Tab-separated table of C-alpha atoms and ligand atoms in Angstrom:
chain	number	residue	atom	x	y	z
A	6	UNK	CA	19.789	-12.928	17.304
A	7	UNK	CA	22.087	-13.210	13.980
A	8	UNK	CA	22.105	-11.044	11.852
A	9	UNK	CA	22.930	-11.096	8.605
A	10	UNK	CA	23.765	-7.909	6.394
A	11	UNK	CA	24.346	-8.778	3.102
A	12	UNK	CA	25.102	-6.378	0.419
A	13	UNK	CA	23.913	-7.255	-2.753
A	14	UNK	CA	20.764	-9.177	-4.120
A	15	UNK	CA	22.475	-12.106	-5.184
A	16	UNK	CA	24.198	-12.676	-1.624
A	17	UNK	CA	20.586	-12.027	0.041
A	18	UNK	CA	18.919	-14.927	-2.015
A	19	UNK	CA	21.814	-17.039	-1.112
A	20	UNK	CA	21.089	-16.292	2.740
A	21	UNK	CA	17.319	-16.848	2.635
A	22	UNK	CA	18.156	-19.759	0.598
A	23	UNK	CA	20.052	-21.246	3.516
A	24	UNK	CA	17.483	-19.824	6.050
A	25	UNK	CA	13.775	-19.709	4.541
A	26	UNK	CA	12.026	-18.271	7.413
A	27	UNK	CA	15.182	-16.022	8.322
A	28	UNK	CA	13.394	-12.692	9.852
A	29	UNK	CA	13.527	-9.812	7.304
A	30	UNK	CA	14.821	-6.079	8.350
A	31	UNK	CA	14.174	-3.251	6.200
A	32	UNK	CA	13.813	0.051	8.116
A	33	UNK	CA	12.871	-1.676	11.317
A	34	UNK	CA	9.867	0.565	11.800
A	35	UNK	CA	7.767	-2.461	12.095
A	36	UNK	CA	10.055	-5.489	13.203
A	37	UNK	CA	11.624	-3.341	15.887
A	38	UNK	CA	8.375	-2.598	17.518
A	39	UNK	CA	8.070	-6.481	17.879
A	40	UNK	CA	11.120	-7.091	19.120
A	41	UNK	CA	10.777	-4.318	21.709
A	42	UNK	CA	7.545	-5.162	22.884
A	43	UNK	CA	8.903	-9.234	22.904
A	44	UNK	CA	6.693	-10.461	20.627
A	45	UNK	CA	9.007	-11.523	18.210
A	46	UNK	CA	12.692	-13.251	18.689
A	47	UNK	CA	13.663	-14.771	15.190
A	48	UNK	CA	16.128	-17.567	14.884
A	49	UNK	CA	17.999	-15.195	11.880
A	50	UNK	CA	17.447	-12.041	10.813
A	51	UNK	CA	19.034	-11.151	7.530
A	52	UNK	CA	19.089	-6.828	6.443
A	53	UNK	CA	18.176	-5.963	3.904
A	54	UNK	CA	18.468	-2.030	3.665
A	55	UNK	CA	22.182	-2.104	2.112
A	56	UNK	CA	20.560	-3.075	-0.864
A	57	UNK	CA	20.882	-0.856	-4.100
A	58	UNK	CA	18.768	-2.914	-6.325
A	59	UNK	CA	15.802	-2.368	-3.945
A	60	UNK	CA	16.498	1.408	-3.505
A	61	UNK	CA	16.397	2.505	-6.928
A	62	UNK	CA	12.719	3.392	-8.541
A	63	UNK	CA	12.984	3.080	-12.724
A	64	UNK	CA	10.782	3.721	-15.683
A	65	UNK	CA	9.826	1.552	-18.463
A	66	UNK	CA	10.707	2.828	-21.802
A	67	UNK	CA	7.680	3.831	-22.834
A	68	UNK	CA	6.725	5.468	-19.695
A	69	UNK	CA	3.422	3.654	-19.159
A	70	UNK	CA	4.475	2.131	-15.946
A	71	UNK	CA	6.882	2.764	-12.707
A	72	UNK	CA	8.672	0.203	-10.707
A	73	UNK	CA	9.632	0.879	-7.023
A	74	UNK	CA	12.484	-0.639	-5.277
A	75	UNK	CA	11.645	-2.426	-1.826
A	76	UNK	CA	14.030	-0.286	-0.294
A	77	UNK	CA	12.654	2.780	-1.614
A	78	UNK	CA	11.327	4.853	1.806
A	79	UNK	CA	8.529	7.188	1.838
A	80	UNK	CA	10.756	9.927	2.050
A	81	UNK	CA	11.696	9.228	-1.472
A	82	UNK	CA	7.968	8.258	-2.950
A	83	UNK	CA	6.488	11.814	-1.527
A	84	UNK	CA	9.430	14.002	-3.228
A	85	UNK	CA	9.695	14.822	-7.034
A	86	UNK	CA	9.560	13.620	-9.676
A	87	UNK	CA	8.812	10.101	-8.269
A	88	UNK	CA	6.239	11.571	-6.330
A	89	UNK	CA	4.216	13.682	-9.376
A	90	UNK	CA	4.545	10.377	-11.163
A	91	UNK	CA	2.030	8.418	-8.684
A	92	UNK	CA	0.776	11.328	-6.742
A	93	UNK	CA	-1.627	9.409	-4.466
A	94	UNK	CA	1.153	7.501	-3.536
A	95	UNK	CA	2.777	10.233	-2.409
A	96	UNK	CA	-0.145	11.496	-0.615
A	97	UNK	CA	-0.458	8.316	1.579
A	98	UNK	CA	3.270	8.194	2.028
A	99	UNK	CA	3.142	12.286	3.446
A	100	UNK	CA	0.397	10.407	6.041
A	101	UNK	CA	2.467	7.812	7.575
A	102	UNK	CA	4.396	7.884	10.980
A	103	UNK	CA	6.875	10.877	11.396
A	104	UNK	CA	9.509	12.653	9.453
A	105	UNK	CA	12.049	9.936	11.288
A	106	UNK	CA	9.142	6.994	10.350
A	107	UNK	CA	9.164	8.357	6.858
A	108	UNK	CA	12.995	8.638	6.248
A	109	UNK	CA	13.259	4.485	7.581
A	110	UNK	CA	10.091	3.390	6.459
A	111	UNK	CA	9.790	1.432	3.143
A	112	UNK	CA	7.144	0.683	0.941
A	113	UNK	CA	8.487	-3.033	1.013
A	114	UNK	CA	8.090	-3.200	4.311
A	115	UNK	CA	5.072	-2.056	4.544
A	116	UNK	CA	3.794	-4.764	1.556
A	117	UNK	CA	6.021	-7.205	4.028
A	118	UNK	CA	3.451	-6.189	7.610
A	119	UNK	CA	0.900	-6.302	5.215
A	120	UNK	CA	-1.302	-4.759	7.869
A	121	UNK	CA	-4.668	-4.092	6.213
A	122	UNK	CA	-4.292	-0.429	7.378
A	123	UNK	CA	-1.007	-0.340	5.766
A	124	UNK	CA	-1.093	3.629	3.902
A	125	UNK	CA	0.653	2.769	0.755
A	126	UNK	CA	-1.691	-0.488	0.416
A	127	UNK	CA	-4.902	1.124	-0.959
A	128	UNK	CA	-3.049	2.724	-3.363
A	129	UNK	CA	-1.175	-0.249	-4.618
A	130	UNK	CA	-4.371	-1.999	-4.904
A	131	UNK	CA	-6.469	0.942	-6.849
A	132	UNK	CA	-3.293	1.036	-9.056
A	133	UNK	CA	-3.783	-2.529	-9.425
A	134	UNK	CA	-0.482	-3.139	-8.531
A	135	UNK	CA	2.278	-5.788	-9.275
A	136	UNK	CA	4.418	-7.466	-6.419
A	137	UNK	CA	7.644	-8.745	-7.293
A	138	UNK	CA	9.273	-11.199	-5.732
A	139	UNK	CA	12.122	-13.286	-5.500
A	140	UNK	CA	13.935	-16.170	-4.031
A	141	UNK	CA	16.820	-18.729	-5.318
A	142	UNK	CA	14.061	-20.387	-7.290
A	143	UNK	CA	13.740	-17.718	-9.499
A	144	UNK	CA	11.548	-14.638	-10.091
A	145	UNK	CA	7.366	-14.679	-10.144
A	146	UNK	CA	5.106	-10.996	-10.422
A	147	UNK	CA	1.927	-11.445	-8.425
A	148	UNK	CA	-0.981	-8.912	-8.619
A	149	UNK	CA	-1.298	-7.124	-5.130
A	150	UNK	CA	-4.464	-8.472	-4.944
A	151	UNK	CA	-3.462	-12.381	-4.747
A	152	UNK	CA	-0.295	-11.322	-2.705
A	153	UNK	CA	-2.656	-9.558	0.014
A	154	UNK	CA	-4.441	-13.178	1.399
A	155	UNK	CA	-5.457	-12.088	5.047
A	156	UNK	CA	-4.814	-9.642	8.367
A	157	UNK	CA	-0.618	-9.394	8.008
A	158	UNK	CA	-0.535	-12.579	5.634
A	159	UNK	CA	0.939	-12.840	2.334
A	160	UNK	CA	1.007	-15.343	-0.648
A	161	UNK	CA	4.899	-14.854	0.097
A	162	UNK	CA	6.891	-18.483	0.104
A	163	UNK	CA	9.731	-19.053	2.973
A	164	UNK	CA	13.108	-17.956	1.167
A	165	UNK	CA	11.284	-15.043	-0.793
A	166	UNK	CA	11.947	-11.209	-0.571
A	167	UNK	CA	9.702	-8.752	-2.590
A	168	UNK	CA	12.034	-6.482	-4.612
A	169	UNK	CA	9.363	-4.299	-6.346
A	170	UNK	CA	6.023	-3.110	-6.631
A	171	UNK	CA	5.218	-1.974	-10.299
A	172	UNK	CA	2.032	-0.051	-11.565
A	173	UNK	CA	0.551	1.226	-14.414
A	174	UNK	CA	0.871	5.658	-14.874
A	175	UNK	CA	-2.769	6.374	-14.989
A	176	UNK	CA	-4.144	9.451	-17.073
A	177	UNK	CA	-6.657	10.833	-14.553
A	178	UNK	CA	-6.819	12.667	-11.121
A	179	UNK	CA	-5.853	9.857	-8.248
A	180	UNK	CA	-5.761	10.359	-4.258
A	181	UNK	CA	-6.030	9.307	-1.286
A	182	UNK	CA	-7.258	10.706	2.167
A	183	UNK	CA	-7.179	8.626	5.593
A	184	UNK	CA	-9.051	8.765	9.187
A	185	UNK	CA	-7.383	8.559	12.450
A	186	UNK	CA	-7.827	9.595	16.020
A	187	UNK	CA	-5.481	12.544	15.287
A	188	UNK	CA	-4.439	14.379	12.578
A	189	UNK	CA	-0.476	13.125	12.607
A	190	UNK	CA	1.019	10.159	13.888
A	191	UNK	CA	-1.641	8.027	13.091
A	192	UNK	CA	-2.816	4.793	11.932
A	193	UNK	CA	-5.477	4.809	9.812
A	194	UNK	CA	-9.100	3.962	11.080
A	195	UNK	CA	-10.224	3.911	7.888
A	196	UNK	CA	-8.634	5.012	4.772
A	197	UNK	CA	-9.377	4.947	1.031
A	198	UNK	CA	-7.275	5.479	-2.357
A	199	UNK	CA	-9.496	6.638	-5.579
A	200	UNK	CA	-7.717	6.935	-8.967
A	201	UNK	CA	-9.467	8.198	-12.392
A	202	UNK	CA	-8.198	6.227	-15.752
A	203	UNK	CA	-9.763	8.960	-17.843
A	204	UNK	CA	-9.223	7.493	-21.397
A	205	UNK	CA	-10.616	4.041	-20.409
A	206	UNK	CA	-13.618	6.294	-18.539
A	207	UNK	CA	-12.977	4.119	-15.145
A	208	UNK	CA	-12.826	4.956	-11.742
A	209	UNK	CA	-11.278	2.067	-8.988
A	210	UNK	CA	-11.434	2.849	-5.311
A	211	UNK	CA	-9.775	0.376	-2.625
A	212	UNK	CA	-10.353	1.113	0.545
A	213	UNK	CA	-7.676	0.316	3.728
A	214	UNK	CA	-8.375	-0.782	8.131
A	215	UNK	CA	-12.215	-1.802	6.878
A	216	UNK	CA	-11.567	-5.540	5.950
A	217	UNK	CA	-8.826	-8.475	6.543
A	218	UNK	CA	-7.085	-7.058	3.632
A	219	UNK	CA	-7.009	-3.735	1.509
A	220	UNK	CA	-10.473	-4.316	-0.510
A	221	UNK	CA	-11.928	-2.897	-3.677
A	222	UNK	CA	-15.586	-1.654	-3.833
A	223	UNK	CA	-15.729	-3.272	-7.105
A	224	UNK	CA	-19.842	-2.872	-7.251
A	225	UNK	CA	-19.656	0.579	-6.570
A	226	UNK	CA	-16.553	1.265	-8.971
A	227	UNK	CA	-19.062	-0.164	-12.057
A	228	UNK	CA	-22.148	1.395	-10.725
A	229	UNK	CA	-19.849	4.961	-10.548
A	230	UNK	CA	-18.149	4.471	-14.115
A	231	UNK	CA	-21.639	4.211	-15.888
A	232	UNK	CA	-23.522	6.861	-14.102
A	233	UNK	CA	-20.802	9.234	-15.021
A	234	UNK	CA	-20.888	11.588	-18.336
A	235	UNK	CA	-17.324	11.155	-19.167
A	236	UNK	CA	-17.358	13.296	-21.628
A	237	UNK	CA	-18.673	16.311	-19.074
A	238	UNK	CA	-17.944	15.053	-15.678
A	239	UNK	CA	-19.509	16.223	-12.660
A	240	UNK	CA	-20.407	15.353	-9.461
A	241	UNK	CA	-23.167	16.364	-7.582
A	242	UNK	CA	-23.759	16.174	-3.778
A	243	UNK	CA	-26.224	13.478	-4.507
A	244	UNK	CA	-24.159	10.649	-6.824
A	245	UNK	CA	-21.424	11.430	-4.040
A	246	UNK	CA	-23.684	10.371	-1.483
A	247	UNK	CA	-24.999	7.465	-3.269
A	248	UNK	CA	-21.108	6.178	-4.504
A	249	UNK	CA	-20.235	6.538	-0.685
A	250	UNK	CA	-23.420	4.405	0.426
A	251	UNK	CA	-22.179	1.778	-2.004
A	252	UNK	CA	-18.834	1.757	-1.170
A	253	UNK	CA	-19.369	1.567	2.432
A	254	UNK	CA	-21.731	-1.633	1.988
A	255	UNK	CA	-18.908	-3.209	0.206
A	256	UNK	CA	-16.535	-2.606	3.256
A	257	UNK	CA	-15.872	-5.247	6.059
A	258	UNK	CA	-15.148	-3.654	9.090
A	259	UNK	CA	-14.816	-4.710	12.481
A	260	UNK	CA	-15.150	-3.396	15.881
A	261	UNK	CA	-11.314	-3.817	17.494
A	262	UNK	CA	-9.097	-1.705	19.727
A	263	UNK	CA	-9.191	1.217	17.223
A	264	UNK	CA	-12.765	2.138	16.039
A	265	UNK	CA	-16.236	0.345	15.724
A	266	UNK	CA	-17.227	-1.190	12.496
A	267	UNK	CA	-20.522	1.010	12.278
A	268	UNK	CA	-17.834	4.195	12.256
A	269	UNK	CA	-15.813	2.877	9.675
A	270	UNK	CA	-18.654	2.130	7.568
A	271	UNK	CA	-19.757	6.006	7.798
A	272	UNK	CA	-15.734	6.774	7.531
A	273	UNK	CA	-15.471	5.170	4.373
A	274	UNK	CA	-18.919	6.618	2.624
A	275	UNK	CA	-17.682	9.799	3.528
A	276	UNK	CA	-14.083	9.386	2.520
A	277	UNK	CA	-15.327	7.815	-0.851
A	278	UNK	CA	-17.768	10.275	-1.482
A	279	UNK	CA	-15.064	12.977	-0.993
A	280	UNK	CA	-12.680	11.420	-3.140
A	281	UNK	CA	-15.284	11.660	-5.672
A	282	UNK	CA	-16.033	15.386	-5.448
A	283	UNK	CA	-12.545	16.162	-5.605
A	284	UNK	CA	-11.192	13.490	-8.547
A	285	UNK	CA	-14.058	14.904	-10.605
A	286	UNK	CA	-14.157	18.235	-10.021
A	287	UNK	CA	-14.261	20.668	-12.964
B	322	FAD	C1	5.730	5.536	15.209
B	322	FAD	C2	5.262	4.740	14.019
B	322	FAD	C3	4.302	5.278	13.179
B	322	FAD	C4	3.848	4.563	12.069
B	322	FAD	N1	2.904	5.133	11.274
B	322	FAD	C5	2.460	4.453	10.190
B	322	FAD	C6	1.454	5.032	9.360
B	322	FAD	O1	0.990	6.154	9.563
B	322	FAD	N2	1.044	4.301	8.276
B	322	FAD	C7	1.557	3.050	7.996
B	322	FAD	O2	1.151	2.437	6.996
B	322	FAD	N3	2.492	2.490	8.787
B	322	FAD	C8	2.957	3.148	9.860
B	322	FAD	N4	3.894	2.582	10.659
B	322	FAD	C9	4.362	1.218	10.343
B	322	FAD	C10	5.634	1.164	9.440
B	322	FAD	O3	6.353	2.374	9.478
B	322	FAD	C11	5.306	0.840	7.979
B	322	FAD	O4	4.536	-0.337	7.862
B	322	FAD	C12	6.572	0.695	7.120
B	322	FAD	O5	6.211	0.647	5.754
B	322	FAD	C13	7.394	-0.528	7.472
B	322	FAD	O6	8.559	-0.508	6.636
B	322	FAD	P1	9.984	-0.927	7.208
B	322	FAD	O7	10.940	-0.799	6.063
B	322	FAD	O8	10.318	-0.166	8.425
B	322	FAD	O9	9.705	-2.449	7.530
B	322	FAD	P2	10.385	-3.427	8.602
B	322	FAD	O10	9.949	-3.077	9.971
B	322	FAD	O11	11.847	-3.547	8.360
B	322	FAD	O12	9.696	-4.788	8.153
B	322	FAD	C14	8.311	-4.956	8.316
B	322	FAD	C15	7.924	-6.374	7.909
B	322	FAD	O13	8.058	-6.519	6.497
B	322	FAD	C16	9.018	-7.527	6.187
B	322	FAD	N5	9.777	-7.012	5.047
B	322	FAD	C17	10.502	-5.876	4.981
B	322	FAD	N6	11.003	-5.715	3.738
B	322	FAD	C18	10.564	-6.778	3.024
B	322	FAD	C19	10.755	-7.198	1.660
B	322	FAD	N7	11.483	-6.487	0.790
B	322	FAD	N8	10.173	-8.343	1.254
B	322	FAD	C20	9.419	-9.073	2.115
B	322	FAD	N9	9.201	-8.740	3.406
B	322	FAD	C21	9.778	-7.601	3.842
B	322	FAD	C22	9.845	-7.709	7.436
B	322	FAD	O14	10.365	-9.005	7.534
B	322	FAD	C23	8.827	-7.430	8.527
B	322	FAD	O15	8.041	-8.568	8.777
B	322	FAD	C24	4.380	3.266	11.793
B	322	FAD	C25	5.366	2.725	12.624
B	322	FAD	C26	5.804	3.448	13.727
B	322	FAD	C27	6.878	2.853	14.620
């Protein structure tokens, strides 16, 4: 296979421009797995992990919102002070892979797979994320939500790269807890991302490996928000139960090599109702 290893942005647009459907290569963590196990053999693969621009994580002005580079690895999200700044980011990104996974890893890459148990994709979507992409045609921002279209499919066009993801800073507790097989080492089985915006008295949970794409339990987000006293929260065992019941009928699981759909259904209740207990705990 060609490969391509260009060093800049600029050059990288130039060389998707001339190959559209070129093969991307970020940390490999994905793509190499494919290539290994033959089940992919691109015409042109163009890398992109000499990239500064993607690397770099900034924030705006005012500090109401942090954009992440591509390139930026989950090494990076889960330390200071990136990692206090979104901290259930940095929670999913201490879940994924190994130390080695989590050093190559980015969070492009994994918006790239856009595998529906993808870690950092709940969070990106109870963040309510922006995508950012771009190609030789120019620049567009996409919420998460229309990017995400189906199982490993994106609203991405041929000759497109994301370069960011950017999301609002939240005032409120946020996290985000995950169910495997094991403890380490493992992809999700079900997996959920809750985050508190305390001043607009809202709660969002998106939930991961339980539908084609990351999905929000949007019913069970407004049903939450209104049966809370905001001004004294407090959860008991029963409104946790109940906010887990609805969440879990808003899931779409299936049964596949991994789990059964009726255990991800009781996964997520119990992850949602946990995520509840702690976000609003006095
Ligand atoms: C042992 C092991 C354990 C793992 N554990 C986890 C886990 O616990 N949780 C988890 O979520 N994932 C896990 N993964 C999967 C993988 O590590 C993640 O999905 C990671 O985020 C992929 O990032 P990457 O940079 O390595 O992507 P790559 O493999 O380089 O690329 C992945 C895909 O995204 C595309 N792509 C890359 N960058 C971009 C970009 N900027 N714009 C558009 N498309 C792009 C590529 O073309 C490719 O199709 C694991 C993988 C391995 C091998």
């Amino acid at each position: 296979m060609p490969v391509l290893i260009p060093t800049t942005l600029d050059a990288t647009l130039d060389a998707l421009a001339e190959h559209p459907h070129a093969q991307l290569l970020a940390g490999g963590t994905d793509f190499m797995v494919e290539v290994n196990f033959g089940h992919r053999r691109p015409d042109v693969v163009v890398a992109i992990d000499r990239l500064a621009e993607l690397r770099a994580w900034t924030l705006d002005p005012g500090a109401t919102t942090v954009t992440i580079g591509a390139g930026v690895t989950y090494r990076e999200i889960l330390q200071s002070p990136l990692g206090d700044l979104v901290p259930a980011l940095a929670e999913a990104a201490r879940t994924v892979g190994s130390p080695q996974i989590r050093s190559a890893g980015t969070i492009g890459g994994n918006l790239g797979t856009c595998s529906p148990a993808g870690d950092a994709l709940p969070v990106l979507s109870a963040l309510d994320a922006t995508v950012e992409l771009a190609s030789r045609s120019g620049r567009r921002s996409l919420s998460v939500h229309d990017y995400m279209v189906g199982v490993k499919r994106t609203a991405r066009r041929p000759g497109e790269l994301v370069t960011a993801v950017t999301m609002r800073l939240l005032d409120g507790w946020q996290g985000y807890a995950k169910v495997g097989v094991r403890n380490a080492m493992v992809i999700s089985t079900a997996s959920a991302c809750l985050a508190v915006d305390r001043p607009a008295s809202d709660l969002r949970i998106a939930l991961g490996a339980v539908g084609p794409t990351v999905l929000r339990a949007r019913g069970a987000e407004a049903w939450v928000s209104a049966a809370i006293d905001w001004s004294r929260p407090a959860v008991t065992a029963d409104l946790a139960a109940e906010f887990g019941r609805r969440v879990a009928a808003e899931a779409r699981p299936i049964d596949d090599h991994r789990s059964t759909a009726a255990y991800r259904r009781h996964a997520v209740a119990v992850l949602a109702g946990r995520l509840l207990s702690r976000g609003l705990a006095p």
